[in-house]
Amino acid sequence: MDKKLLLSGAIMMANCATFSQEIVPLNQNLTTDEFSLLESGSQITSDPFAILANWFSTIDICKWAGVYYNLRKRIMALDLKSCISQQDLSGWNLGGTISPQLGNLTFRTSLDISSNFFSGFIPNELANLQGLKQMNFGHNNFSGVIPSWLGALPELELLLLDHNRFTGVIPGPWYILDSILLCNKCILNSSILNKLSYLSFTVCTGGIPLEIGSFLLNMWYNLPALEELYLSTNQLNGPIPSFIWDCKTLVRLYLAENNFTGEFPGEIGKNNILEILSVINNNLSSLIQPGIFNMSSLVYMHLAFNYFSGSVPSASSMQIRLPKLQEIFLNSNKFSGRLPSPMANYSKFTMLVMSQNSFTGPIPSTLGNVRSLKYLFLGDNNLTRESSTPELRFISSLTNCRQLEYVVVSGNQFDGLLPASIGNFSSSLRLFTAFGSRISGTIPSENGNLSSLEAIYFDNNDLTGYIPSSVGNLSRVQGIYLEHNRLQGHIPTELCQPKNLGDL
């Protein structure tokens, strides 16, 4: 799910929880608030679901949709995004402009009009909302410059302006914000954000601009509390600036789906608290920097869909320096050499994705020591079997991984036999894919023991003999792919038993 939607959804649910505990309806006629809301409602020109149908002076104001009060008869929030459910983030599709009268309301907590179609400018009269703590104008069609007075609201802790059409300079100072999700096509020219922990830019193009550079260039000074930097899904290009690694508090870094080029900064090893590193789908190249394997706090390493080359460091290096690693995505690069020995002492390691590279040699049999492994993707390499035995020993070792769900080893050069131990996989196994991998010999009858298997791909190999009748025991299987082999005999009638089987 989109990072910004996750953040907005979390904020929305937090607001709902607050309202349910603190805000109750009261039969109180607050004339100033009523007039301000009626005037604001008159500026809403599109209400396709009639959400504001009860905004009339003849109806008790505390019953108006989206209006909340506390026990002291003070308005707490205006929420026109709604709190329907965590799954429904679509909003009410309201449209129109924001009335200056909105600034006369006595907000104490939150103003949320996100995920609608409001347009125009943000009225300066909203500067009167001195008690406001949260403001969410995200996912609308607002334009113009961001008002400078937003940085002067004394109680404001969270500001969301993403997915609008703001332009120009992002003003400062922003001394009081904990979180800020900012806009497209804006330039930073701000003073110190002492409390800021989350910073995001959307719909940016070009390199990370030097206008931002005066701000980001000294991130460790300008953003002393920054924990998350989200620059994914833009059109940023050029090298990744080395100054990013000077931010000593950075925990999560998202640079995915851009056009960054060049080498990965050698300074990456400076950060010893980074947990998430995502640079998926860029144009980064050259050898992988050794420093990346010296980040002891790293949990998620996502480097897929780039042009990294060279070999992956040895097992001893990874075991010592990446003790918290849970996921590693190195797929769709130009890595070569042998696969690294597994991280046996990684109790939370669940996902190893190294497909679509040029790795050679056998799959380490010690991979079975990683008992927490759930997803293994090693397809489309040049992997072979161990020379000491005709059987694929790695299959036997993987049966020790009792949580394993996906095994994808297609498109390799195994030149080996399927062992009978393939039937010893746990009931967790759902997918086994080994098509086009030069596998020979017969299909072991023990395959029928894989009770939870949903799909098995043995097509485009050199299998011989008969299809074992035991495959009829695969009660959950939906697809069995055996074409383009040298199998013989009849298709066993037992294959009619799996009720979900659709492809054969």
mmCIF file of C-alpha atoms in Angstrom, residues 209-363:
data_model
loop_
_atom_site.group_PDB
_atom_site.id
_atom_site.type_symbol
_atom_site.label_atom_id
_atom_site.label_comp_id
_atom_site.label_asym_id
_atom_site.label_seq_id
_atom_site.Cartn_x
_atom_site.Cartn_y
_atom_site.Cartn_z
ATOM 1 C CA PRO A 209 17.382 20.356 -6.178
ATOM 2 C CA LEU A 210 19.980 22.561 -4.606
ATOM 3 C CA GLU A 211 17.153 24.749 -3.332
ATOM 4 C CA ILE A 212 16.398 21.805 -1.103
ATOM 5 C CA GLY A 213 20.109 21.358 -0.750
ATOM 6 C CA SER A 214 20.488 24.346 1.577
ATOM 7 C CA PHE A 215 18.060 22.469 3.763
ATOM 8 C CA LEU A 216 18.951 18.815 3.169
ATOM 9 C CA LEU A 217 22.651 19.358 2.617
ATOM 10 C CA ASN A 218 23.049 19.683 6.368
ATOM 11 C CA MET A 219 20.315 17.244 7.345
ATOM 12 C CA TRP A 220 22.006 16.371 10.600
ATOM 13 C CA TYR A 221 21.684 20.058 11.588
ATOM 14 C CA ASN A 222 18.390 21.089 9.991
ATOM 15 C CA LEU A 223 16.574 17.863 10.871
ATOM 16 C CA PRO A 224 18.021 16.654 14.162
ATOM 17 C CA ALA A 225 15.054 14.353 14.856
ATOM 18 C CA LEU A 226 14.339 13.070 11.326
ATOM 19 C CA GLU A 227 13.624 9.340 11.343
ATOM 20 C CA GLU A 228 11.979 8.801 7.956
ATOM 21 C CA LEU A 229 12.683 10.312 4.542
ATOM 22 C CA TYR A 230 10.275 9.308 1.784
ATOM 23 C CA LEU A 231 11.228 10.264 -1.768
ATOM 24 C CA SER A 232 9.852 7.225 -3.591
ATOM 25 C CA THR A 233 7.776 7.309 -6.774
ATOM 26 C CA ASN A 234 9.104 10.553 -8.186
ATOM 27 C CA GLN A 235 11.236 11.335 -11.217
ATOM 28 C CA LEU A 236 14.408 12.231 -9.366
ATOM 29 C CA ASN A 237 17.640 11.556 -11.206
ATOM 30 C CA GLY A 238 21.374 11.864 -10.812
ATOM 31 C CA PRO A 239 23.421 10.313 -8.015
ATOM 32 C CA ILE A 240 22.106 9.757 -4.514
ATOM 33 C CA PRO A 241 23.585 12.616 -2.477
ATOM 34 C CA SER A 242 26.118 11.455 0.074
ATOM 35 C CA PHE A 243 24.895 14.013 2.611
ATOM 36 C CA ILE A 244 21.817 11.873 3.288
ATOM 37 C CA TRP A 245 24.014 9.582 5.353
ATOM 38 C CA ASP A 246 25.025 12.460 7.610
ATOM 39 C CA CYS A 247 21.579 12.366 9.222
ATOM 40 C CA LYS A 248 22.401 10.323 12.305
ATOM 41 C CA THR A 249 18.776 9.755 13.345
ATOM 42 C CA LEU A 250 17.555 8.345 10.015
ATOM 43 C CA VAL A 251 15.786 5.012 10.512
ATOM 44 C CA ARG A 252 13.771 4.584 7.305
ATOM 45 C CA LEU A 253 14.899 5.710 3.838
ATOM 46 C CA TYR A 254 12.680 5.306 0.770
ATOM 47 C CA LEU A 255 14.194 6.232 -2.613
ATOM 48 C CA ALA A 256 12.408 3.620 -4.745
ATOM 49 C CA GLU A 257 10.990 4.134 -8.236
ATOM 50 C CA ASN A 258 13.089 7.073 -9.344
ATOM 51 C CA ASN A 259 15.867 7.454 -11.893
ATOM 52 C CA PHE A 260 18.877 7.687 -9.589
ATOM 53 C CA THR A 261 22.099 6.681 -11.305
ATOM 54 C CA GLY A 262 25.721 6.048 -10.484
ATOM 55 C CA GLU A 263 27.307 4.278 -7.586
ATOM 56 C CA PHE A 264 25.758 3.732 -4.224
ATOM 57 C CA PRO A 265 27.328 6.200 -1.787
ATOM 58 C CA GLY A 266 30.208 4.738 0.154
ATOM 59 C CA GLU A 267 29.054 6.761 3.153
ATOM 60 C CA ILE A 268 26.128 4.389 3.654
ATOM 61 C CA GLY A 269 28.071 2.584 6.349
ATOM 62 C CA LYS A 270 27.980 5.689 8.540
ATOM 63 C CA ASN A 271 24.414 5.004 9.620
ATOM 64 C CA ASN A 272 24.217 2.318 12.274
ATOM 65 C CA ILE A 273 20.514 2.720 13.126
ATOM 66 C CA LEU A 274 18.951 2.462 9.645
ATOM 67 C CA GLU A 275 16.249 -0.221 9.565
ATOM 68 C CA ILE A 276 14.691 0.192 6.109
ATOM 69 C CA LEU A 277 16.630 0.892 2.922
ATOM 70 C CA SER A 278 14.591 0.886 -0.282
ATOM 71 C CA VAL A 279 16.104 1.871 -3.640
ATOM 72 C CA ILE A 280 14.054 -0.506 -5.789
ATOM 73 C CA ASN A 281 13.642 0.332 -9.473
ATOM 74 C CA ASN A 282 16.333 2.915 -10.146
ATOM 75 C CA ASN A 283 19.363 2.914 -12.436
ATOM 76 C CA LEU A 284 22.052 2.444 -9.807
ATOM 77 C CA SER A 285 25.088 0.520 -10.963
ATOM 78 C CA SER A 286 28.630 -0.618 -10.154
ATOM 79 C CA LEU A 287 29.752 -2.907 -7.384
ATOM 80 C CA ILE A 288 27.697 -2.973 -4.233
ATOM 81 C CA GLN A 289 29.346 -0.937 -1.497
ATOM 82 C CA PRO A 290 30.708 -3.104 1.354
ATOM 83 C CA GLY A 291 29.345 -0.626 3.869
ATOM 84 C CA ILE A 292 25.802 -1.785 3.218
ATOM 85 C CA PHE A 293 26.673 -5.092 4.870
ATOM 86 C CA ASN A 294 27.933 -3.313 7.947
ATOM 87 C CA MET A 295 24.595 -1.826 9.015
ATOM 88 C CA SER A 296 23.793 -3.770 12.138
ATOM 89 C CA SER A 297 20.253 -2.402 12.529
ATOM 90 C CA LEU A 298 19.090 -3.084 8.969
ATOM 91 C CA VAL A 299 15.829 -5.059 8.808
ATOM 92 C CA TYR A 300 14.713 -4.572 5.187
ATOM 93 C CA MET A 301 17.244 -4.335 2.342
ATOM 94 C CA HIS A 302 15.453 -3.636 -0.947
ATOM 95 C CA LEU A 303 17.898 -3.157 -3.842
ATOM 96 C CA ALA A 304 15.972 -4.857 -6.653
ATOM 97 C CA PHE A 305 15.640 -3.689 -10.268
ATOM 98 C CA ASN A 306 18.935 -1.854 -10.611
ATOM 99 C CA TYR A 307 22.284 -2.609 -12.248
ATOM 100 C CA PHE A 308 24.365 -3.629 -9.241
ATOM 101 C CA SER A 309 27.092 -6.116 -10.068
ATOM 102 C CA GLY A 310 29.799 -8.166 -8.438
ATOM 103 C CA SER A 311 29.421 -10.764 -5.720
ATOM 104 C CA VAL A 312 27.535 -10.722 -2.448
ATOM 105 C CA PRO A 313 29.803 -10.870 0.632
ATOM 106 C CA SER A 314 30.501 -14.131 2.374
ATOM 107 C CA ALA A 315 28.321 -15.650 5.036
ATOM 108 C CA SER A 316 30.611 -14.666 7.877
ATOM 109 C CA SER A 317 30.343 -11.000 6.932
ATOM 110 C CA MET A 318 26.566 -11.096 6.757
ATOM 111 C CA GLN A 319 26.161 -13.049 9.984
ATOM 112 C CA ILE A 320 28.228 -10.599 11.969
ATOM 113 C CA ARG A 321 26.991 -7.359 10.471
ATOM 114 C CA LEU A 322 23.304 -7.897 9.641
ATOM 115 C CA PRO A 323 21.901 -9.667 12.696
ATOM 116 C CA LYS A 324 18.415 -8.110 12.424
ATOM 117 C CA LEU A 325 17.844 -8.673 8.720
ATOM 118 C CA GLN A 326 14.390 -10.002 7.794
ATOM 119 C CA GLU A 327 14.108 -9.339 4.058
ATOM 120 C CA ILE A 328 16.665 -8.962 1.305
ATOM 121 C CA PHE A 329 15.669 -8.133 -2.282
ATOM 122 C CA LEU A 330 18.571 -8.304 -4.739
ATOM 123 C CA ASN A 331 16.573 -9.531 -7.717
ATOM 124 C CA SER A 332 16.851 -8.135 -11.240
ATOM 125 C CA ASN A 333 20.423 -6.918 -11.002
ATOM 126 C CA LYS A 334 23.741 -8.151 -12.422
ATOM 127 C CA PHE A 335 25.148 -9.965 -9.412
ATOM 128 C CA SER A 336 27.407 -12.924 -10.099
ATOM 129 C CA GLY A 337 29.517 -15.451 -8.253
ATOM 130 C CA ARG A 338 28.244 -17.955 -5.740
ATOM 131 C CA LEU A 339 25.262 -17.496 -3.505
ATOM 132 C CA PRO A 340 26.305 -16.460 -0.009
ATOM 133 C CA SER A 341 26.037 -18.999 2.749
ATOM 134 C CA PRO A 342 22.838 -18.532 4.731
ATOM 135 C CA MET A 343 22.317 -16.463 7.804
ATOM 136 C CA ALA A 344 21.705 -19.352 10.195
ATOM 137 C CA ASN A 345 21.442 -17.228 13.329
ATOM 138 C CA TYR A 346 18.880 -14.842 11.844
ATOM 139 C CA SER A 347 15.860 -15.852 13.880
ATOM 140 C CA LYS A 348 13.527 -13.454 12.039
ATOM 141 C CA PHE A 349 14.840 -13.799 8.496
ATOM 142 C CA THR A 350 11.854 -14.618 6.274
ATOM 143 C CA MET A 351 12.500 -13.571 2.661
ATOM 144 C CA LEU A 352 15.443 -14.137 0.323
ATOM 145 C CA VAL A 353 14.929 -12.809 -3.215
ATOM 146 C CA MET A 354 17.910 -13.128 -5.587
ATOM 147 C CA SER A 355 16.228 -14.096 -8.847
ATOM 148 C CA GLN A 356 17.183 -12.714 -12.274
ATOM 149 C CA ASN A 357 20.902 -12.357 -11.711
ATOM 150 C CA SER A 358 23.928 -14.388 -12.827
ATOM 151 C CA PHE A 359 24.687 -16.392 -9.699
ATOM 152 C CA THR A 360 26.504 -19.685 -10.275
ATOM 153 C CA GLY A 361 27.316 -22.820 -8.338
ATOM 154 C CA PRO A 362 25.042 -24.878 -6.094
ATOM 155 C CA ILE A 363 22.386 -23.602 -3.743
#
